[in-house]
Coordinates of N, CA and C in Angstrom, one line a residue:
X1 N 0.9 -1.2 0.0 CA 0.0 0.0 0.0 C 0.9 1.2 0.0
X2 N 0.5 2.2 -0.7 CA 1.2 3.5 -0.8 C 1.2 4.2 0.6
X3 N 2.3 4.5 1.1 CA 2.4 5.1 2.5 C 1.8 6.5 2.5
X4 N 1.6 7.1 1.3 CA 1.0 8.5 1.3 C -0.4 8.4 0.8
X5 N -1.2 9.4 1.3 CA -2.6 9.6 0.8 C -2.6 11.0 0.3
X6 N -2.7 11.2 -1.0 CA -2.6 12.5 -1.6 C -3.8 12.7 -2.6
X7 N -4.5 13.8 -2.4 CA -5.7 14.1 -3.3 C -5.4 15.3 -4.1
X8 N -5.7 15.3 -5.3 CA -5.6 16.5 -6.2 C -6.9 17.3 -6.1
X9 N -6.8 18.6 -6.1 CA -8.0 19.4 -6.1 C -7.9 20.5 -7.1
X10 N -9.0 21.0 -7.6 CA -9.0 22.1 -8.6 C -9.0 23.4 -7.8
X11 N -9.1 23.4 -6.5 CA -9.1 24.6 -5.7 C -7.7 25.3 -5.7
X12 N -7.8 26.6 -5.5 CA -6.5 27.3 -5.3 C -5.8 26.9 -4.0
X13 N -4.5 27.1 -3.9 CA -3.8 26.8 -2.7 C -4.5 27.5 -1.5
X14 N -4.8 28.7 -1.6 CA -5.4 29.5 -0.5 C -6.8 28.9 -0.1
X15 N -7.6 28.6 -1.1 CA -8.9 28.1 -0.8 C -8.8 26.7 -0.2
X16 N -7.9 25.9 -0.7 CA -7.8 24.5 -0.1 C -7.3 24.6 1.3
X17 N -6.4 25.6 1.6 CA -5.9 25.8 3.0 C -7.0 26.2 3.9
X18 N -7.9 27.1 3.5 CA -9.0 27.6 4.3 C -10.0 26.4 4.5
X19 N -10.3 25.7 3.4 CA -11.3 24.6 3.5 C -10.7 23.4 4.4
X20 N -9.4 23.3 4.4 CA -8.8 22.2 5.2 C -9.0 22.6 6.7
X21 N -8.8 23.8 7.1 CA -9.0 24.2 8.5 C -10.4 23.9 8.9
X22 N -11.4 24.2 8.1 CA -12.8 23.9 8.4 C -13.1 22.4 8.5
X23 N -12.5 21.7 7.7 CA -12.7 20.2 7.7 C -12.0 19.6 8.9
X24 N -10.9 20.1 9.3 CA -10.3 19.6 10.5 C -11.2 19.8 11.8
X25 N -11.8 20.9 11.9 CA -12.7 21.2 13.0 C -13.9 20.3 12.9
X26 N -14.4 20.1 11.7 CA -15.6 19.3 11.6 C -15.4 17.8 12.0
X27 N -14.2 17.4 12.0 CA -13.9 16.0 12.4 C -13.4 15.9 13.9
X28 N -13.6 16.9 14.6 CA -13.2 17.0 16.0 C -11.7 16.9 16.3
X29 N -11.0 17.4 15.3 CA -9.5 17.6 15.4 C -9.3 19.1 15.6
X30 N -8.1 19.4 16.1 CA -7.7 20.8 16.2 C -6.4 21.0 15.5
X31 N -6.2 22.3 15.1 CA -4.9 22.7 14.5 C -4.0 23.2 15.6
X32 N -2.9 22.5 15.8 CA -1.9 22.8 16.8 C -0.9 23.9 16.3
X33 N -0.6 23.8 15.0 CA 0.4 24.7 14.4 C 0.3 24.6 12.9
X34 N 0.7 25.7 12.2 CA 0.7 25.7 10.8 C 2.1 26.2 10.4
X35 N 2.8 25.4 9.6 CA 4.1 25.8 9.1 C 4.1 26.1 7.7
X36 N 4.3 27.4 7.3 CA 4.3 27.8 5.9 C 5.7 27.6 5.4
X37 N 6.0 26.4 4.9 CA 7.3 26.0 4.5 C 7.7 26.8 3.2
X38 N 6.8 27.0 2.3 CA 7.2 27.8 1.1 C 7.6 29.2 1.5
X39 N 6.8 29.9 2.3 CA 7.1 31.2 2.7 C 8.5 31.3 3.5
X40 N 8.7 30.3 4.4 CA 9.9 30.3 5.2 C 11.1 30.1 4.3
X41 N 11.1 29.2 3.3 CA 12.2 29.0 2.4 C 12.5 30.3 1.6
X42 N 11.4 30.9 1.1 CA 11.6 32.2 0.3 C 12.2 33.3 1.2
X43 N 11.8 33.3 2.4 CA 12.3 34.4 3.3 C 13.8 34.2 3.6
X44 N 14.3 33.0 3.4 CA 15.7 32.7 3.6 C 16.5 32.9 2.3
X45 N 15.9 33.5 1.3 CA 16.6 33.7 0.0 C 16.6 32.5 -0.9
X46 N 15.8 31.5 -0.7 CA 15.8 30.3 -1.5 C 14.7 30.5 -2.6
X47 N 15.1 30.3 -3.8 CA 14.1 30.4 -4.9 C 13.3 29.2 -5.0
X48 N 12.2 29.1 -4.2 CA 11.4 28.0 -4.1 C 10.0 28.3 -4.7
X49 N 9.7 27.7 -5.9 CA 8.5 28.1 -6.6 C 7.2 27.6 -6.1
X50 N 7.2 26.6 -5.3 CA 5.9 26.0 -4.9 C 5.4 26.6 -3.5
X51 N 4.1 26.4 -3.3 CA 3.5 26.7 -2.0 C 3.4 25.4 -1.2
X52 N 3.6 25.5 0.1 CA 3.5 24.4 1.0 C 3.2 24.8 2.4
X53 N 2.0 24.4 2.9 CA 1.7 24.6 4.3 C 1.5 23.3 5.0
X54 N 2.1 23.1 6.1 CA 2.0 21.9 6.9 C 1.2 22.1 8.1
X55 N 0.1 21.4 8.3 CA -0.8 21.6 9.5 C -0.5 20.4 10.4
X56 N -0.1 20.8 11.7 CA -0.1 19.8 12.7 C -1.5 19.7 13.3
X57 N -2.1 18.5 13.2 CA -3.5 18.3 13.7 C -3.5 17.2 14.7
X58 N -4.5 17.3 15.6 CA -4.6 16.4 16.7 C -6.0 16.2 17.2
X59 N -6.4 15.0 17.5 CA -7.6 14.7 18.3 C -7.1 14.3 19.7
X60 N -7.4 15.2 20.7 CA -6.8 14.9 22.0 C -7.1 13.6 22.6
X61 N -8.3 13.1 22.4 CA -8.7 11.8 22.9 C -7.9 10.6 22.3
X62 N -7.8 10.7 21.0 CA -7.0 9.7 20.3 C -5.5 9.8 20.7
X63 N -5.0 11.0 20.8 CA -3.6 11.1 21.1 C -3.3 10.6 22.6
X64 N -4.3 10.9 23.5 CA -4.1 10.4 24.8 C -4.1 8.9 24.9
X65 N -4.9 8.2 24.1 CA -4.9 6.8 24.1 C -3.6 6.2 23.7
X66 N -3.0 6.8 22.6 CA -1.7 6.4 22.1 C -0.7 6.6 23.2
X67 N -0.6 7.8 23.7 CA 0.4 8.2 24.7 C 0.3 7.4 26.0
X68 N -0.9 7.1 26.5 CA -1.0 6.3 27.7 C -0.6 4.9 27.5
X69 N -0.6 4.4 26.2 CA -0.2 3.1 25.9 C 1.3 3.0 25.7
X70 N 1.9 4.0 25.1 CA 3.3 4.1 24.8 C 3.8 5.5 24.6
X71 N 4.3 6.1 25.6 CA 4.7 7.5 25.6 C 5.8 7.8 24.5
X72 N 6.6 6.8 24.2 CA 7.6 7.1 23.1 C 7.0 7.4 21.8
X73 N 5.7 7.1 21.6 CA 5.0 7.4 20.3 C 4.7 8.9 20.2
X74 N 5.1 9.7 21.2 CA 5.0 11.1 21.1 C 5.9 11.6 19.9
X75 N 6.9 10.8 19.6 CA 7.7 11.2 18.5 C 7.1 11.1 17.1
X76 N 5.9 10.5 17.1 CA 5.2 10.4 15.8 C 3.9 11.3 15.8
X77 N 3.7 12.0 16.9 CA 2.6 12.9 17.0 C 3.0 14.3 16.9
X78 N 2.1 15.2 16.5 CA 0.8 15.1 16.0 C 0.8 14.6 14.5
X79 N -0.4 14.4 14.0 CA -0.6 14.1 12.6 C -0.3 15.3 11.8
X80 N 0.2 15.1 10.6 CA 0.5 16.3 9.7 C -0.2 16.1 8.4
X81 N -0.9 17.2 8.0 CA -1.6 17.2 6.7 C -1.0 18.4 6.0
X82 N -0.7 18.2 4.8 CA -0.1 19.3 4.0 C -1.0 19.7 2.8
X83 N -1.0 21.0 2.6 CA -1.5 21.6 1.3 C -0.3 22.1 0.6
X84 N -0.2 21.7 -0.7 CA 1.0 22.1 -1.4 C 0.7 22.1 -2.9
X85 N 1.5 22.8 -3.6 CA 1.4 22.9 -5.1 C 2.5 22.1 -5.7
X86 N 2.2 21.5 -6.8 CA 3.2 20.8 -7.6 C 2.9 21.1 -9.0
X87 N 3.8 21.8 -9.6 CA 3.6 22.2 -11.1 C 2.2 22.9 -11.3
X88 N 1.9 23.8 -10.5 CA 0.7 24.6 -10.6 C -0.6 23.9 -10.2
X89 N -0.5 22.7 -9.7 CA -1.6 21.9 -9.2 C -1.6 21.8 -7.7
X90 N -2.8 22.0 -7.1 CA -2.9 22.0 -5.7 C -3.2 20.6 -5.2
X91 N -2.5 20.1 -4.2 CA -2.7 18.8 -3.6 C -2.8 18.9 -2.1
X92 N -3.5 17.9 -1.5 CA -3.6 17.8 -0.1 C -3.3 16.4 0.3
X93 N -2.4 16.2 1.3 CA -2.0 14.9 1.6 C -1.4 14.7 3.0
X94 N -1.1 13.4 3.2 CA -0.5 13.0 4.5 C 0.2 11.7 4.4
X95 N 1.0 11.4 5.4 CA 1.5 10.0 5.5 C 0.4 9.2 6.2
X96 N 0.1 8.0 5.7 CA -1.0 7.3 6.3 C -0.7 6.9 7.8
X97 N -1.5 7.3 8.8 CA -1.3 7.0 10.2 C -1.2 5.5 10.5
X98 N -2.0 4.7 9.9 CA -2.0 3.3 10.2 C -0.7 2.6 9.7
X99 N -0.3 2.9 8.5 CA 1.0 2.4 8.0 C 2.2 2.8 8.8
X100 N 2.2 4.1 9.2 CA 3.3 4.6 10.0 C 3.3 3.9 11.4
X101 N 2.2 3.7 12.0 CA 2.2 3.1 13.3 C 2.5 1.7 13.3
X102 N 2.2 1.0 12.2 CA 2.6 -0.4 12.1 C 4.1 -0.6 12.1
X103 N 4.8 0.4 11.7 CA 6.3 0.3 11.8 C 6.8 0.6 13.2
X104 N 6.0 1.2 14.0 CA 6.4 1.6 15.4 C 5.9 0.7 16.5
X105 N 4.8 0.0 16.2 CA 4.2 -0.8 17.3 C 3.4 -1.9 16.7
X106 N 3.2 -3.0 17.5 CA 2.4 -4.1 17.0 C 1.2 -4.3 18.0
X107 N 1.0 -3.3 18.8 CA -0.1 -3.4 19.8 C -1.5 -3.3 19.0
X108 N -2.4 -4.2 19.2 CA -3.7 -4.2 18.5 C -4.5 -3.0 18.9
X109 N -4.5 -2.6 20.2 CA -5.3 -1.4 20.6 C -4.8 -0.2 19.8
X110 N -3.5 0.0 19.7 CA -3.0 1.1 18.9 C -3.3 1.1 17.4
X111 N -3.4 -0.1 16.9 CA -3.8 -0.3 15.5 C -5.2 0.2 15.3
X112 N -6.1 -0.1 16.3 CA -7.5 0.4 16.2 C -7.5 1.9 16.2
X113 N -6.7 2.5 17.1 CA -6.7 4.0 17.1 C -6.1 4.5 15.8
X114 N -5.1 3.9 15.3 CA -4.5 4.4 14.0 C -5.6 4.3 12.9
X115 N -6.3 3.2 12.8 CA -7.4 3.1 11.8 C -8.4 4.2 11.9
X116 N -8.8 4.5 13.2 CA -9.8 5.5 13.4 C -9.2 6.9 13.0
X117 N -8.0 7.2 13.3 CA -7.4 8.4 12.9 C -7.2 8.5 11.4
X118 N -6.8 7.4 10.8 CA -6.7 7.4 9.3 C -8.0 7.7 8.7
X119 N -9.1 7.1 9.2 CA -10.4 7.3 8.6 C -10.8 8.7 8.7
X120 N -10.6 9.3 9.9 CA -10.9 10.7 10.1 C -10.1 11.7 9.3
X121 N -8.8 11.4 9.2 CA -7.9 12.4 8.5 C -8.1 12.2 6.9
X122 N -8.4 11.0 6.5 CA -8.8 10.8 5.1 C -10.0 11.6 4.8
X123 N -11.0 11.6 5.6 CA -12.3 12.3 5.4 C -12.0 13.8 5.4
X124 N -11.1 14.3 6.3 CA -10.7 15.7 6.3 C -10.1 16.1 5.0
X125 N -9.2 15.3 4.5 CA -8.6 15.7 3.2 C -9.6 15.6 2.1
X126 N -10.4 14.6 2.0 CA -11.4 14.5 0.9 C -12.4 15.7 1.0
X127 N -12.8 16.1 2.2 CA -13.7 17.2 2.3 C -13.1 18.5 1.9
X128 N -11.8 18.7 2.3 CA -11.1 19.9 1.9 C -10.9 20.0 0.4
X129 N -10.7 18.9 -0.2 CA -10.4 18.9 -1.7 C -11.6 19.0 -2.6
X130 N -12.8 18.6 -2.0 CA -14.0 18.6 -2.9 C -14.7 20.0 -2.9

């Protein structure tokens, strides 16, 4: 299975970014931080032609279940969803939580949480892209 989930959208970068924030809230997640990677690179004098915003998102209840089971998994949290352009096309994507967690843990309870998170974050991306 592809470790990435990426959806193409006809929306502008700015519209997709706005719609992503609304979709995150609709799925009971919160935005912890937004990293405007494109802007940061350009501010450092790098000729970077694409736009890229990375959203650190979290559902506190899901995160708590993971951390109470294995605190070292804090290294894999929060989830990250990116809005980016590639050749003038807007994309929204993430690394699949379930696949990532499978490489870090074999605990069945955590796999259940990862499936729930992946279902919710996939819905967030699809809603923002449509």
